[in-house]
mmCIF file of C-alpha atoms and ligand atoms in Angstrom:
data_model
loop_
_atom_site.group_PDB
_atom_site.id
_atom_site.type_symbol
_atom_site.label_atom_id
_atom_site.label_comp_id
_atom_site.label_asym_id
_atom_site.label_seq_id
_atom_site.Cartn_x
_atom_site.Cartn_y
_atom_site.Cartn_z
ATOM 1 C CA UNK A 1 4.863 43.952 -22.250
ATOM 2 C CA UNK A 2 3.721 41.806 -25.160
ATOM 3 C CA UNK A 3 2.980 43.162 -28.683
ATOM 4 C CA UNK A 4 -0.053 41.516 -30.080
ATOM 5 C CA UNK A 5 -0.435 41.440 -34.196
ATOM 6 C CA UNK A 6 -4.073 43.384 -33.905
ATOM 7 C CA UNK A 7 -2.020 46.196 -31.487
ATOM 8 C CA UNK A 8 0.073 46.946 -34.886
ATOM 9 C CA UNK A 9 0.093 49.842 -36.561
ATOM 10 C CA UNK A 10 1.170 50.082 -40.161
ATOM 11 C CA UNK A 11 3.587 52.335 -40.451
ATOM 12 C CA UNK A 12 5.177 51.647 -44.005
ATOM 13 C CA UNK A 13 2.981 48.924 -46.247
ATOM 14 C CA UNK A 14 4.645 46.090 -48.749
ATOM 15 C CA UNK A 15 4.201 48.338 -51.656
ATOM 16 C CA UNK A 16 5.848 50.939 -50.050
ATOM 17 C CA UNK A 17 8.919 49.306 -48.462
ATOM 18 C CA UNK A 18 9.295 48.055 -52.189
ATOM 19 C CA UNK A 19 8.973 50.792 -53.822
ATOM 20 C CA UNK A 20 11.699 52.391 -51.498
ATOM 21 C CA UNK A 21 14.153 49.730 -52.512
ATOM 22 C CA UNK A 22 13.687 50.615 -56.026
ATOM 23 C CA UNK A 23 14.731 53.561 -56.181
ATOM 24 C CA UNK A 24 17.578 52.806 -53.311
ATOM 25 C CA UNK A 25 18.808 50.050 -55.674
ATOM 26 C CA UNK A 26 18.522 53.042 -59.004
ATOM 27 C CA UNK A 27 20.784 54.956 -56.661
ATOM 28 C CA UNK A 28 23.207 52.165 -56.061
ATOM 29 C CA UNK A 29 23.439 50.892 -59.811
ATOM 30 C CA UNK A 30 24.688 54.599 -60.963
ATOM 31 C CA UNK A 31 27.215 54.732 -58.445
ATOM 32 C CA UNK A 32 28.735 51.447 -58.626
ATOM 33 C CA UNK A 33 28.748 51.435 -62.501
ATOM 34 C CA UNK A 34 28.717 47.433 -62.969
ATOM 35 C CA UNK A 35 32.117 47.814 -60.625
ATOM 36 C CA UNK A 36 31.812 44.341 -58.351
ATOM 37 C CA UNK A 37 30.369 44.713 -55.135
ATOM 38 C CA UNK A 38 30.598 42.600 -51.876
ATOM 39 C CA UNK A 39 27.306 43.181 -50.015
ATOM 40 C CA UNK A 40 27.304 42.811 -46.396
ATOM 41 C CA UNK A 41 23.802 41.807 -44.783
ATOM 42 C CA UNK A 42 23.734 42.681 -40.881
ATOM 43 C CA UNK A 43 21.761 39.881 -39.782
ATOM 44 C CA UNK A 44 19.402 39.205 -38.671
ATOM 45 C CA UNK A 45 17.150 42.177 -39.131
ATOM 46 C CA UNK A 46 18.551 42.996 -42.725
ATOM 47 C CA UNK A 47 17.770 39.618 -44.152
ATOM 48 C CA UNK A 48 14.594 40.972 -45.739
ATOM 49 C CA UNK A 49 16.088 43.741 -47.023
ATOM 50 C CA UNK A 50 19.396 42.804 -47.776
ATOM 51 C CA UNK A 51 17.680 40.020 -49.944
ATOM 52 C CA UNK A 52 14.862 42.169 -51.934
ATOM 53 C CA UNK A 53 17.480 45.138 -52.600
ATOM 54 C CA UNK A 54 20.280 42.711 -53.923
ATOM 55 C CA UNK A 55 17.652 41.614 -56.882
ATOM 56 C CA UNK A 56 17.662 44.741 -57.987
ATOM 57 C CA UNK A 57 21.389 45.464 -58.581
ATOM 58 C CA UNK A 58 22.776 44.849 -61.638
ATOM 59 C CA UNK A 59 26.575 44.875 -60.893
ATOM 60 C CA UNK A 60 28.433 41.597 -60.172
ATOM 61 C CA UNK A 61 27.611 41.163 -56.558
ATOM 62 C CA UNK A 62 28.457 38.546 -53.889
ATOM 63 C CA UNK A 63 26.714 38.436 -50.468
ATOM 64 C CA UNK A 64 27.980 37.692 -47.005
ATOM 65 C CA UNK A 65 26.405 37.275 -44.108
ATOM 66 C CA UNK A 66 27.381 38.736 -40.352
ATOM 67 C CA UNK A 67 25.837 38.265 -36.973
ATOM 68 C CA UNK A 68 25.993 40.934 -34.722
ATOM 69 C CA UNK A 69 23.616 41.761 -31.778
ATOM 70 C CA UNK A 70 22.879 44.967 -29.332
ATOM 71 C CA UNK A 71 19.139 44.715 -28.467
ATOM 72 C CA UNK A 72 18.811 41.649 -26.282
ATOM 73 C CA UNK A 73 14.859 41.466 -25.349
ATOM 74 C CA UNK A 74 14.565 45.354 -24.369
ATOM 75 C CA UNK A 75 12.698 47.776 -26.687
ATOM 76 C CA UNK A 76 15.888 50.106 -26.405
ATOM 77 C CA UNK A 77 19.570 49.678 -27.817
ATOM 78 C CA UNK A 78 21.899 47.947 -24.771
ATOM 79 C CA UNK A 79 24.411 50.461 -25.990
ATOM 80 C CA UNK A 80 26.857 47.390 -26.483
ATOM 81 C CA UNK A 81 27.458 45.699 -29.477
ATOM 82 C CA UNK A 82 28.230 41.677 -29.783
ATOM 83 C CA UNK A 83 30.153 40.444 -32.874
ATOM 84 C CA UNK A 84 28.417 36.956 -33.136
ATOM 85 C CA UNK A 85 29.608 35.968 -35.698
ATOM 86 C CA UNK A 86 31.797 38.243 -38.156
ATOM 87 C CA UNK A 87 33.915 35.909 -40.369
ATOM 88 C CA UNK A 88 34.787 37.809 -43.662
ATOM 89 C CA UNK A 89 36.363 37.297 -46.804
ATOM 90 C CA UNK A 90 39.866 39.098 -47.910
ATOM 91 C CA UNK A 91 37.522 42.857 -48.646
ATOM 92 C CA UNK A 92 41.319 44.885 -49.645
ATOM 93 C CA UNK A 93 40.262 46.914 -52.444
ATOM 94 C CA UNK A 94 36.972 45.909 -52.993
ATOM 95 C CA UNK A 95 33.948 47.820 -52.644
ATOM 96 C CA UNK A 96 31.739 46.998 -49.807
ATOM 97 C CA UNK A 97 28.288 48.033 -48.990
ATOM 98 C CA UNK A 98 26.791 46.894 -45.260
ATOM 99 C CA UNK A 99 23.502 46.655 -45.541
ATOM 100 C CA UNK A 100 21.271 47.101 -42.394
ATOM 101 C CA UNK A 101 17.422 47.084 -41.277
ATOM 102 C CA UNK A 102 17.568 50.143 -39.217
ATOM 103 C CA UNK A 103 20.569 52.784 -37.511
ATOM 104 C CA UNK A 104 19.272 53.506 -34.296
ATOM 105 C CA UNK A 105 21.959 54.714 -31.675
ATOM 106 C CA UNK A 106 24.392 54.614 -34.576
ATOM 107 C CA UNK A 107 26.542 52.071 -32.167
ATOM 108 C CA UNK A 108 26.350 49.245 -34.334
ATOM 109 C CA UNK A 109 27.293 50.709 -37.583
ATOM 110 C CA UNK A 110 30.330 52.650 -35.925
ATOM 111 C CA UNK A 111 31.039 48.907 -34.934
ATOM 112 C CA UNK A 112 30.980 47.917 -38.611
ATOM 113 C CA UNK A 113 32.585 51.107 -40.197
ATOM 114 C CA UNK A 114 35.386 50.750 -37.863
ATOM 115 C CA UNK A 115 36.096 47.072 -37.925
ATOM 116 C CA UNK A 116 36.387 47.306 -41.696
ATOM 117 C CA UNK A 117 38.797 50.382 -41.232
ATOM 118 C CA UNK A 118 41.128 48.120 -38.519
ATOM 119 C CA UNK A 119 40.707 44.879 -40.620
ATOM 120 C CA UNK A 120 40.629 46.268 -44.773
ATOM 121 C CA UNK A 121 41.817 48.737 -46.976
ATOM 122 C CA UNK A 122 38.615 48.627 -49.069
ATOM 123 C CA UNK A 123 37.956 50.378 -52.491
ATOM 124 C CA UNK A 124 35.107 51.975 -51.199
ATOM 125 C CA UNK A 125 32.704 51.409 -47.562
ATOM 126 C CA UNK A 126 29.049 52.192 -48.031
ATOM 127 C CA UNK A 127 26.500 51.996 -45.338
ATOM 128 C CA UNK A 128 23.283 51.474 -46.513
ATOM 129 C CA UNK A 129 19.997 50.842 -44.061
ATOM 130 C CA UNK A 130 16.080 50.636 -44.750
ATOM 131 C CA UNK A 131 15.770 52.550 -41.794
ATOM 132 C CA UNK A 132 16.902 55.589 -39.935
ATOM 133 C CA UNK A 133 15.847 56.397 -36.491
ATOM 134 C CA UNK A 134 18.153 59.595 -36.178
ATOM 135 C CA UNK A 135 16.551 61.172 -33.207
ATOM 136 C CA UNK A 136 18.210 58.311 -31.507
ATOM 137 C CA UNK A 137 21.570 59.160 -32.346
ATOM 138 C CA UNK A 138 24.543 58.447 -29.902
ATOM 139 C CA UNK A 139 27.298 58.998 -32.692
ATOM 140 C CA UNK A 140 27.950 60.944 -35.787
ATOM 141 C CA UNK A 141 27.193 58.324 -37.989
ATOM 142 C CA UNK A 142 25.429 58.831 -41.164
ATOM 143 C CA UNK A 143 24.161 56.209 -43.693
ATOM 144 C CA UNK A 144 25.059 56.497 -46.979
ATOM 145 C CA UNK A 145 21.880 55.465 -48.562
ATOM 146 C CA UNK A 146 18.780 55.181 -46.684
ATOM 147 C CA UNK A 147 14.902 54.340 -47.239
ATOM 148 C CA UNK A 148 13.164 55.952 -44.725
ATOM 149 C CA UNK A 149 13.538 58.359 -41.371
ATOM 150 C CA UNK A 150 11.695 57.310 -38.725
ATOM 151 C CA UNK A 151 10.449 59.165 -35.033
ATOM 152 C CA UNK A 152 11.143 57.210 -32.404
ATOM 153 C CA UNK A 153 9.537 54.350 -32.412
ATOM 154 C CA UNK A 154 10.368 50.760 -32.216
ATOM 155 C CA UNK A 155 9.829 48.626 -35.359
ATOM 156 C CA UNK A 156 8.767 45.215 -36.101
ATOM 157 C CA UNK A 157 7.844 43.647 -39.437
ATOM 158 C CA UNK A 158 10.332 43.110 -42.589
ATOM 159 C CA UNK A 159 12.901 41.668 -40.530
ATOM 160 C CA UNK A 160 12.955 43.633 -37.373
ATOM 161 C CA UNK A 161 11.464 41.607 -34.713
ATOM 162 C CA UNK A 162 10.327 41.740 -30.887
ATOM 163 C CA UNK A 163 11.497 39.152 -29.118
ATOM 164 C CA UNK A 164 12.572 37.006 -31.870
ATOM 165 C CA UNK A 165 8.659 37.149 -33.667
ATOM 166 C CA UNK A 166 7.415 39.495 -36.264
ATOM 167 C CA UNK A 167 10.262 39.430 -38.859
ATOM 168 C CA UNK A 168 7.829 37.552 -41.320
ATOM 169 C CA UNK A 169 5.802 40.381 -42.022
ATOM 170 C CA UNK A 170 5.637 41.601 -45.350
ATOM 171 C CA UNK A 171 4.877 45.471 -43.913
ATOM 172 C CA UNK A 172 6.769 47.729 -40.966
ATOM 173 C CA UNK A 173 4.719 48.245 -37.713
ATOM 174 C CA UNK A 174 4.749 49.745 -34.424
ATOM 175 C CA UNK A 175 2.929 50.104 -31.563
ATOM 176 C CA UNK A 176 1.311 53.084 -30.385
ATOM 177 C CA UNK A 177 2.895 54.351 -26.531
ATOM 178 C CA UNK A 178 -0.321 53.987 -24.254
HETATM 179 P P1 5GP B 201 21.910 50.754 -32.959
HETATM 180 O O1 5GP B 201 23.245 50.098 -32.723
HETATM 181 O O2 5GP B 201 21.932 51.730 -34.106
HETATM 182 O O3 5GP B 201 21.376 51.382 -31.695
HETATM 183 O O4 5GP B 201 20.862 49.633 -33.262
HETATM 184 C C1 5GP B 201 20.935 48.822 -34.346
HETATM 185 C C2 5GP B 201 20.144 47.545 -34.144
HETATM 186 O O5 5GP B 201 19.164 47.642 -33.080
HETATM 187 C C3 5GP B 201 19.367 47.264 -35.389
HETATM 188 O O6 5GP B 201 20.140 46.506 -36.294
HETATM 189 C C4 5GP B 201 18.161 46.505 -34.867
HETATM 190 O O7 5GP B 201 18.446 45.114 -34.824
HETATM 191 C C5 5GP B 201 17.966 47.038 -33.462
HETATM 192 N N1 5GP B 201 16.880 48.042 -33.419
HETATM 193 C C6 5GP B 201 16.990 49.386 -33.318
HETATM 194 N N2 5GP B 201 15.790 49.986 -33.297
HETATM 195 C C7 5GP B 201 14.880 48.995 -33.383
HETATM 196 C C8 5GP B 201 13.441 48.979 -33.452
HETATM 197 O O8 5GP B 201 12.729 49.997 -33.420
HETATM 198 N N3 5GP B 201 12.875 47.757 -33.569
HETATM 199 C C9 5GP B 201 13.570 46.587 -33.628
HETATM 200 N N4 5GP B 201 12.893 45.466 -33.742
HETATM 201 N N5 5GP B 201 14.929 46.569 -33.575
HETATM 202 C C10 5GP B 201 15.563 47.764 -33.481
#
């Protein structure tokens, strides 16, 4: 199936996707307290986000990148998770927020959660994603700081793509089961 730009749906708009990281970012600046903060963006569907919600923290932050995959072409989650690339700094004792574009199965951020667990003693792990597709769930994962719960639907716009297209998009779509 191919997902044409006219078959999209708006399901959250620019203003609201920015809005949402606003007040995600408020949250973020009263817990850290100007403490440093390494921010983790899962790429490559967090790169929007990651990079809009970073401008509004106010701590001393530096950002690292990671590479991971688990969708493949397929409009569900493979259920498998490939590190692509997941070379990290020294993160002992520092506080670390991952910062992801959506938690579908949950798979991928038990990946995360646990590799810094077997690989860091950290002064703090946050998990932070735009969105959260819960009725999806295949763990007991729970982000930390969200923007928005979705139904289940899949995505595209602001990152999250279909078949490698769509991340440009300054809004969040879907498209409507037929
Ligand atoms: P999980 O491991 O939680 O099942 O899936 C996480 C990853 O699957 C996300 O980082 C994202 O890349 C991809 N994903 C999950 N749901 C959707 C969706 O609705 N649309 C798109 N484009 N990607 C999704």
């Amino acid at each position: 199936m191919d997902i044409k730009v006219e078959d999209l749906k708006v399901l959250f708009t620019e203003k609201q996707i920015q809005a949402k990281i606003k007040e995600i970012a408020k949250e973020l600046n009263a817990f850290y307290k100007g403490e440093d903060v390494y921010a983790i963006c899962v790429l490559k569907g967090a790169v929007m986000f990651a990079t809009d919600l970073v401008k509004s923290l106010d701590m001393p932050l530096k950002m690292e990148f990671i590479r991971l995959s688990s969708y493949g072409t397929a409009f569900s989650s493979t259920g498998k998770v490939n590190a692509v690339d997941i070379s990290l700094p020294d993160l002992n004792d520092k506080n670390v927020l991952i910062i992801e574009d959506i938690i579908d199965t949950g798979l991928t951020a038990k990946f995360l959660i646990d590799f810094m667990h077997c690989n860091f003693k950290t002064k703090s792990t946050k998990f932070c994603s735009l969105l959260d597709k819960k009725v999806c769930r295949k763990t007991d994962i729970e982000p930390d700081y969200y923007g928005f719960h979705i139904d289940d639907k899949f995505v595209v716009g602001y990152g999250l793509d279909y078949e490698g297209y769509y991340r440009n998009l300054r809004y969040i779509g879907y498209v409507e089961a037929k």
